[in-house]
PDB file of C-alpha atoms in Angstrom:
ATOM      1  CA  UNK U   1      -8.145  -5.812  -0.875  1.00 83.00           C
ATOM      2  CA  UNK U   2      -7.454  -2.717  -2.997  1.00 84.00           C
ATOM      3  CA  UNK U   3      -3.817  -1.665  -3.120  1.00 88.00           C
ATOM      4  CA  UNK U   4      -2.061   1.562  -3.967  1.00 91.00           C
ATOM      5  CA  UNK U   5       1.606   1.221  -4.874  1.00 94.00           C
ATOM      6  CA  UNK U   6       4.065   4.053  -4.400  1.00 95.00           C
ATOM      7  CA  UNK U   7       7.386   3.604  -6.159  1.00 95.00           C
ATOM      8  CA  UNK U   8      10.535   4.510  -4.256  1.00 94.00           C
ATOM      9  CA  UNK U   9      12.641   7.268  -5.790  1.00 92.00           C
ATOM     10  CA  UNK U  10      15.553   5.785  -7.724  1.00 88.00           C
ATOM     11  CA  UNK U  11      18.045   7.394  -5.326  1.00 86.00           C
ATOM     12  CA  UNK U  12      16.422   5.569  -2.387  1.00 81.00           C
ATOM     13  CA  UNK U  13      16.091   2.094  -3.940  1.00 78.00           C
ATOM     14  CA  UNK U  14      18.763   0.594  -1.680  1.00 76.00           C
ATOM     15  CA  UNK U  15      17.632   2.296   1.534  1.00 84.00           C
ATOM     16  CA  UNK U  16      16.721   0.076   4.412  1.00 90.00           C
ATOM     17  CA  UNK U  17      12.949   0.009   4.846  1.00 90.00           C
ATOM     18  CA  UNK U  18      13.301   0.387   8.606  1.00 92.00           C
ATOM     19  CA  UNK U  19      14.129   4.068   7.980  1.00 93.00           C
ATOM     20  CA  UNK U  20      10.885   4.571   6.036  1.00 94.00           C
ATOM     21  CA  UNK U  21       8.740   2.511   8.412  1.00 95.00           C
ATOM     22  CA  UNK U  22      10.055   4.305  11.495  1.00 95.00           C
ATOM     23  CA  UNK U  23       9.513   7.725   9.898  1.00 96.00           C
ATOM     24  CA  UNK U  24       5.955   6.749   8.951  1.00 97.00           C
ATOM     25  CA  UNK U  25       5.217   5.395  12.441  1.00 97.00           C
ATOM     26  CA  UNK U  26       6.576   8.604  13.985  1.00 97.00           C
ATOM     27  CA  UNK U  27       4.372  10.744  11.737  1.00 98.00           C
ATOM     28  CA  UNK U  28       1.246   8.641  12.234  1.00 97.00           C
ATOM     29  CA  UNK U  29       0.938   7.340  15.785  1.00 94.00           C
ATOM     30  CA  UNK U  30      -2.295   5.497  15.005  1.00 95.00           C
ATOM     31  CA  UNK U  31      -0.270   2.826  13.165  1.00 95.00           C
ATOM     32  CA  UNK U  32       1.561  -0.103  14.774  1.00 93.00           C
ATOM     33  CA  UNK U  33       3.947  -2.635  13.299  1.00 92.00           C
ATOM     34  CA  UNK U  34       2.501  -6.063  12.571  1.00 87.00           C
ATOM     35  CA  UNK U  35       4.204  -9.043  14.172  1.00 80.00           C
ATOM     36  CA  UNK U  36       5.507 -10.974  11.163  1.00 77.00           C
ATOM     37  CA  UNK U  37       8.066 -13.770  11.015  1.00 77.00           C
ATOM     38  CA  UNK U  38      10.426 -11.914   8.666  1.00 79.00           C
ATOM     39  CA  UNK U  39      12.971 -14.718   8.630  1.00 84.00           C
ATOM     40  CA  UNK U  40      10.414 -17.247   7.358  1.00 84.00           C
ATOM     41  CA  UNK U  41       9.230 -14.781   4.721  1.00 80.00           C
ATOM     42  CA  UNK U  42      12.826 -14.116   3.667  1.00 82.00           C
ATOM     43  CA  UNK U  43      13.518 -17.853   3.355  1.00 83.00           C
ATOM     44  CA  UNK U  44      10.433 -18.148   1.168  1.00 85.00           C
ATOM     45  CA  UNK U  45      10.841 -15.207  -1.225  1.00 81.00           C
ATOM     46  CA  UNK U  46      14.357 -13.734  -1.091  1.00 80.00           C
ATOM     47  CA  UNK U  47      15.509 -15.913  -3.971  1.00 80.00           C
ATOM     48  CA  UNK U  48      12.552 -14.795  -6.081  1.00 82.00           C
ATOM     49  CA  UNK U  49      13.749 -11.216  -5.590  1.00 80.00           C
ATOM     50  CA  UNK U  50      17.312 -12.130  -6.577  1.00 83.00           C
ATOM     51  CA  UNK U  51      18.541 -11.464  -3.048  1.00 84.00           C
ATOM     52  CA  UNK U  52      20.162 -13.422  -0.294  1.00 86.00           C
ATOM     53  CA  UNK U  53      18.142 -14.048   2.856  1.00 87.00           C
ATOM     54  CA  UNK U  54      20.597 -11.862   4.800  1.00 89.00           C
ATOM     55  CA  UNK U  55      20.189  -8.950   2.361  1.00 88.00           C
ATOM     56  CA  UNK U  56      16.394  -9.323   2.340  1.00 84.00           C
ATOM     57  CA  UNK U  57      16.330  -9.146   6.141  1.00 87.00           C
ATOM     58  CA  UNK U  58      18.877  -6.309   6.335  1.00 87.00           C
ATOM     59  CA  UNK U  59      16.844  -4.199   3.884  1.00 87.00           C
ATOM     60  CA  UNK U  60      13.662  -4.726   5.918  1.00 88.00           C
ATOM     61  CA  UNK U  61      11.632  -5.993   3.009  1.00 88.00           C
ATOM     62  CA  UNK U  62       8.119  -6.920   4.069  1.00 89.00           C
ATOM     63  CA  UNK U  63       7.855  -4.654   7.116  1.00 92.00           C
ATOM     64  CA  UNK U  64       4.133  -3.985   7.511  1.00 93.00           C
ATOM     65  CA  UNK U  65       2.326  -1.481   9.703  1.00 95.00           C
ATOM     66  CA  UNK U  66      -1.410  -1.359  10.298  1.00 95.00           C
ATOM     67  CA  UNK U  67      -4.003   0.987  11.690  1.00 94.00           C
ATOM     68  CA  UNK U  68      -6.021  -1.103  14.144  1.00 90.00           C
ATOM     69  CA  UNK U  69      -9.390  -0.264  15.628  1.00 88.00           C
ATOM     70  CA  UNK U  70     -10.563   2.082  12.871  1.00 88.00           C
ATOM     71  CA  UNK U  71     -13.572   1.741  10.590  1.00 87.00           C
ATOM     72  CA  UNK U  72     -11.299   1.785   7.504  1.00 87.00           C
ATOM     73  CA  UNK U  73      -8.670  -0.932   7.961  1.00 89.00           C
ATOM     74  CA  UNK U  74      -5.348   0.150   6.411  1.00 94.00           C
ATOM     75  CA  UNK U  75      -1.965  -1.554   6.104  1.00 94.00           C
ATOM     76  CA  UNK U  76       1.243  -0.096   4.726  1.00 97.00           C
ATOM     77  CA  UNK U  77       3.880  -2.583   3.559  1.00 95.00           C
ATOM     78  CA  UNK U  78       7.470  -1.800   2.609  1.00 94.00           C
ATOM     79  CA  UNK U  79       8.869  -3.839  -0.287  1.00 91.00           C
ATOM     80  CA  UNK U  80      12.002  -3.832  -2.422  1.00 89.00           C
ATOM     81  CA  UNK U  81      11.031  -0.924  -4.694  1.00 91.00           C
ATOM     82  CA  UNK U  82       7.550   0.099  -3.573  1.00 94.00           C
ATOM     83  CA  UNK U  83       5.427   0.882  -0.569  1.00 96.00           C
ATOM     84  CA  UNK U  84       1.941  -0.644  -0.770  1.00 96.00           C
ATOM     85  CA  UNK U  85      -1.084   0.825   0.984  1.00 96.00           C
ATOM     86  CA  UNK U  86      -3.886  -1.741   1.255  1.00 92.00           C
ATOM     87  CA  UNK U  87      -7.530  -1.141   2.160  1.00 89.00           C
ATOM     88  CA  UNK U  88     -10.729  -3.255   2.028  1.00 85.00           C
ATOM     89  CA  UNK U  89     -12.312  -3.755  -1.386  1.00 80.00           C
ATOM     90  CA  UNK U  90     -15.530  -2.251  -0.073  1.00 79.00           C
ATOM     91  CA  UNK U  91     -14.756   0.411   2.537  1.00 81.00           C
ATOM     92  CA  UNK U  92     -17.286   1.723   5.012  1.00 83.00           C
ATOM     93  CA  UNK U  93     -18.794   4.770   3.346  1.00 82.00           C
ATOM     94  CA  UNK U  94     -17.785   5.331  -0.252  1.00 87.00           C
ATOM     95  CA  UNK U  95     -14.614   5.329  -2.326  1.00 87.00           C
ATOM     96  CA  UNK U  96     -14.213   9.114  -2.208  1.00 90.00           C
ATOM     97  CA  UNK U  97     -14.339   9.092   1.600  1.00 89.00           C
ATOM     98  CA  UNK U  98     -11.777   6.272   1.689  1.00 90.00           C
ATOM     99  CA  UNK U  99      -9.430   8.145  -0.668  1.00 90.00           C
ATOM    100  CA  UNK U 100      -9.861  11.276   1.486  1.00 91.00           C
ATOM    101  CA  UNK U 101      -8.808   9.233   4.507  1.00 92.00           C
ATOM    102  CA  UNK U 102      -5.777   7.831   2.661  1.00 93.00           C
ATOM    103  CA  UNK U 103      -4.545  11.175   1.332  1.00 93.00           C
ATOM    104  CA  UNK U 104      -2.282  12.112   4.272  1.00 96.00           C
ATOM    105  CA  UNK U 105      -0.574   8.714   4.100  1.00 96.00           C
ATOM    106  CA  UNK U 106      -0.095   8.926   0.347  1.00 95.00           C
ATOM    107  CA  UNK U 107       1.116  12.535   0.684  1.00 94.00           C
ATOM    108  CA  UNK U 108       3.694  11.473   3.284  1.00 97.00           C
ATOM    109  CA  UNK U 109       5.443   9.351   0.661  1.00 96.00           C
ATOM    110  CA  UNK U 110       4.847  11.638  -2.340  1.00 94.00           C
ATOM    111  CA  UNK U 111       6.442  14.538  -0.436  1.00 94.00           C
ATOM    112  CA  UNK U 112       9.527  12.350  -0.048  1.00 94.00           C
ATOM    113  CA  UNK U 113       9.841  11.623  -3.776  1.00 94.00           C
ATOM    114  CA  UNK U 114       7.742   8.461  -4.094  1.00 95.00           C
ATOM    115  CA  UNK U 115       5.434   8.233  -7.119  1.00 94.00           C
ATOM    116  CA  UNK U 116       1.949   6.750  -6.945  1.00 93.00           C
ATOM    117  CA  UNK U 117       1.567   4.133  -9.683  1.00 93.00           C
ATOM    118  CA  UNK U 118      -1.414   4.020 -12.025  1.00 89.00           C
ATOM    119  CA  UNK U 119      -3.600   1.068 -10.947  1.00 85.00           C
ATOM    120  CA  UNK U 120      -4.179   0.168 -14.615  1.00 84.00           C
ATOM    121  CA  UNK U 121      -0.765   0.610 -16.210  1.00 87.00           C
ATOM    122  CA  UNK U 122       1.714   0.545 -13.330  1.00 89.00           C
ATOM    123  CA  UNK U 123       3.267   3.769 -14.640  1.00 90.00           C
ATOM    124  CA  UNK U 124       3.921   6.729 -12.336  1.00 91.00           C
ATOM    125  CA  UNK U 125       0.957   9.084 -12.030  1.00 88.00           C
ATOM    126  CA  UNK U 126       1.295  12.817 -12.355  1.00 82.00           C
ATOM    127  CA  UNK U 127       0.204  14.420  -9.122  1.00 78.00           C
ATOM    128  CA  UNK U 128      -2.691  16.307 -10.716  1.00 78.00           C
ATOM    129  CA  UNK U 129      -4.402  13.111 -11.913  1.00 81.00           C
ATOM    130  CA  UNK U 130      -3.423  10.933  -8.955  1.00 83.00           C
ATOM    131  CA  UNK U 131      -6.561  11.176  -6.805  1.00 80.00           C
ATOM    132  CA  UNK U 132      -8.951  10.686  -9.730  1.00 85.00           C
ATOM    133  CA  UNK U 133      -7.010   7.694 -11.102  1.00 84.00           C
ATOM    134  CA  UNK U 134      -6.727   5.988  -7.701  1.00 84.00           C
ATOM    135  CA  UNK U 135     -10.462   6.437  -7.026  1.00 80.00           C
ATOM    136  CA  UNK U 136     -11.350   5.144 -10.514  1.00 81.00           C
ATOM    137  CA  UNK U 137      -9.137   2.095  -9.981  1.00 82.00           C
ATOM    138  CA  UNK U 138     -10.801   1.475  -6.625  1.00 82.00           C
ATOM    139  CA  UNK U 139     -14.260   1.611  -8.213  1.00 82.00           C
ATOM    140  CA  UNK U 140     -13.190  -0.756 -11.006  1.00 82.00           C
ATOM    141  CA  UNK U 141     -11.890  -3.214  -8.408  1.00 82.00           C
ATOM    142  CA  UNK U 142     -15.266  -3.118  -6.637  1.00 78.00           C
ATOM    143  CA  UNK U 143     -17.073  -3.634  -9.944  1.00 80.00           C
ATOM    144  CA  UNK U 144     -14.947  -6.659 -10.818  1.00 82.00           C
ATOM    145  CA  UNK U 145     -15.654  -8.252  -7.440  1.00 78.00           C
ATOM    146  CA  UNK U 146     -19.375  -7.540  -7.721  1.00 77.00           C
ATOM    147  CA  UNK U 147     -19.420  -9.121 -11.204  1.00 80.00           C
ATOM    148  CA  UNK U 148     -17.643 -12.259 -10.008  1.00 79.00           C
ATOM    149  CA  UNK U 149     -20.000 -12.544  -7.037  1.00 76.00           C
ATOM    150  CA  UNK U 150     -23.026 -12.213  -9.341  1.00 79.00           C
ATOM    151  CA  UNK U 151     -21.638 -14.857 -11.718  1.00 82.00           C
ATOM    152  CA  UNK U 152     -21.044 -17.397  -8.973  1.00 78.00           C
ATOM    153  CA  UNK U 153     -24.177 -16.529  -7.035  1.00 74.00           C
ATOM    154  CA  UNK U 154     -22.297 -15.413  -3.981  1.00 70.00           C
ATOM    155  CA  UNK U 155     -21.577 -12.304  -1.992  1.00 69.00           C
ATOM    156  CA  UNK U 156     -18.524 -10.125  -1.788  1.00 62.00           C
ATOM    157  CA  UNK U 157     -16.891 -10.706   1.615  1.00 58.00           C
ATOM    158  CA  UNK U 158     -16.776  -7.509   3.642  1.00 57.00           C
ATOM    159  CA  UNK U 159     -19.290  -5.652   1.505  1.00 60.00           C
ATOM    160  CA  UNK U 160     -21.763  -3.750   3.632  1.00 54.00           C
ATOM    161  CA  UNK U 161     -25.405  -3.656   2.618  1.00 51.00           C
ATOM    162  CA  UNK U 162     -26.375  -0.370   0.896  1.00 50.00           C
TER     163      UNK U 162
END
């Protein structure tokens, strides 16, 4: 899975993720919330985040929405300081078409002060270079998976034949 991280603006770091998830779901009706056992997840990872289970649950960390029934599977997950958009390593079509399809979702967050993070460095991207950097990172991810598959004599799961 290829992921794009969008860092929350510093002034929104303590916001409850339910606010962001509900706004996203209202803007994009093709998404639905995944049924996740948030309490079990909180028991498992809250301490790793330096939070109590109650605070982890109250902040809505781990809320995930997905776009079912579409050729390009997409999930959007809401974490402590970032929102993560995840897509298949090898999308139907090509990387540029996948990035085109993701642009409105990325723009939703960028317009609200989130910063897309460079897939190589983790530093915020300037908006002018964002699309190019995200596409290049996506292609590198595909290349790494193809290399591993070639080394082990296997196939990349989910990769469609050319």
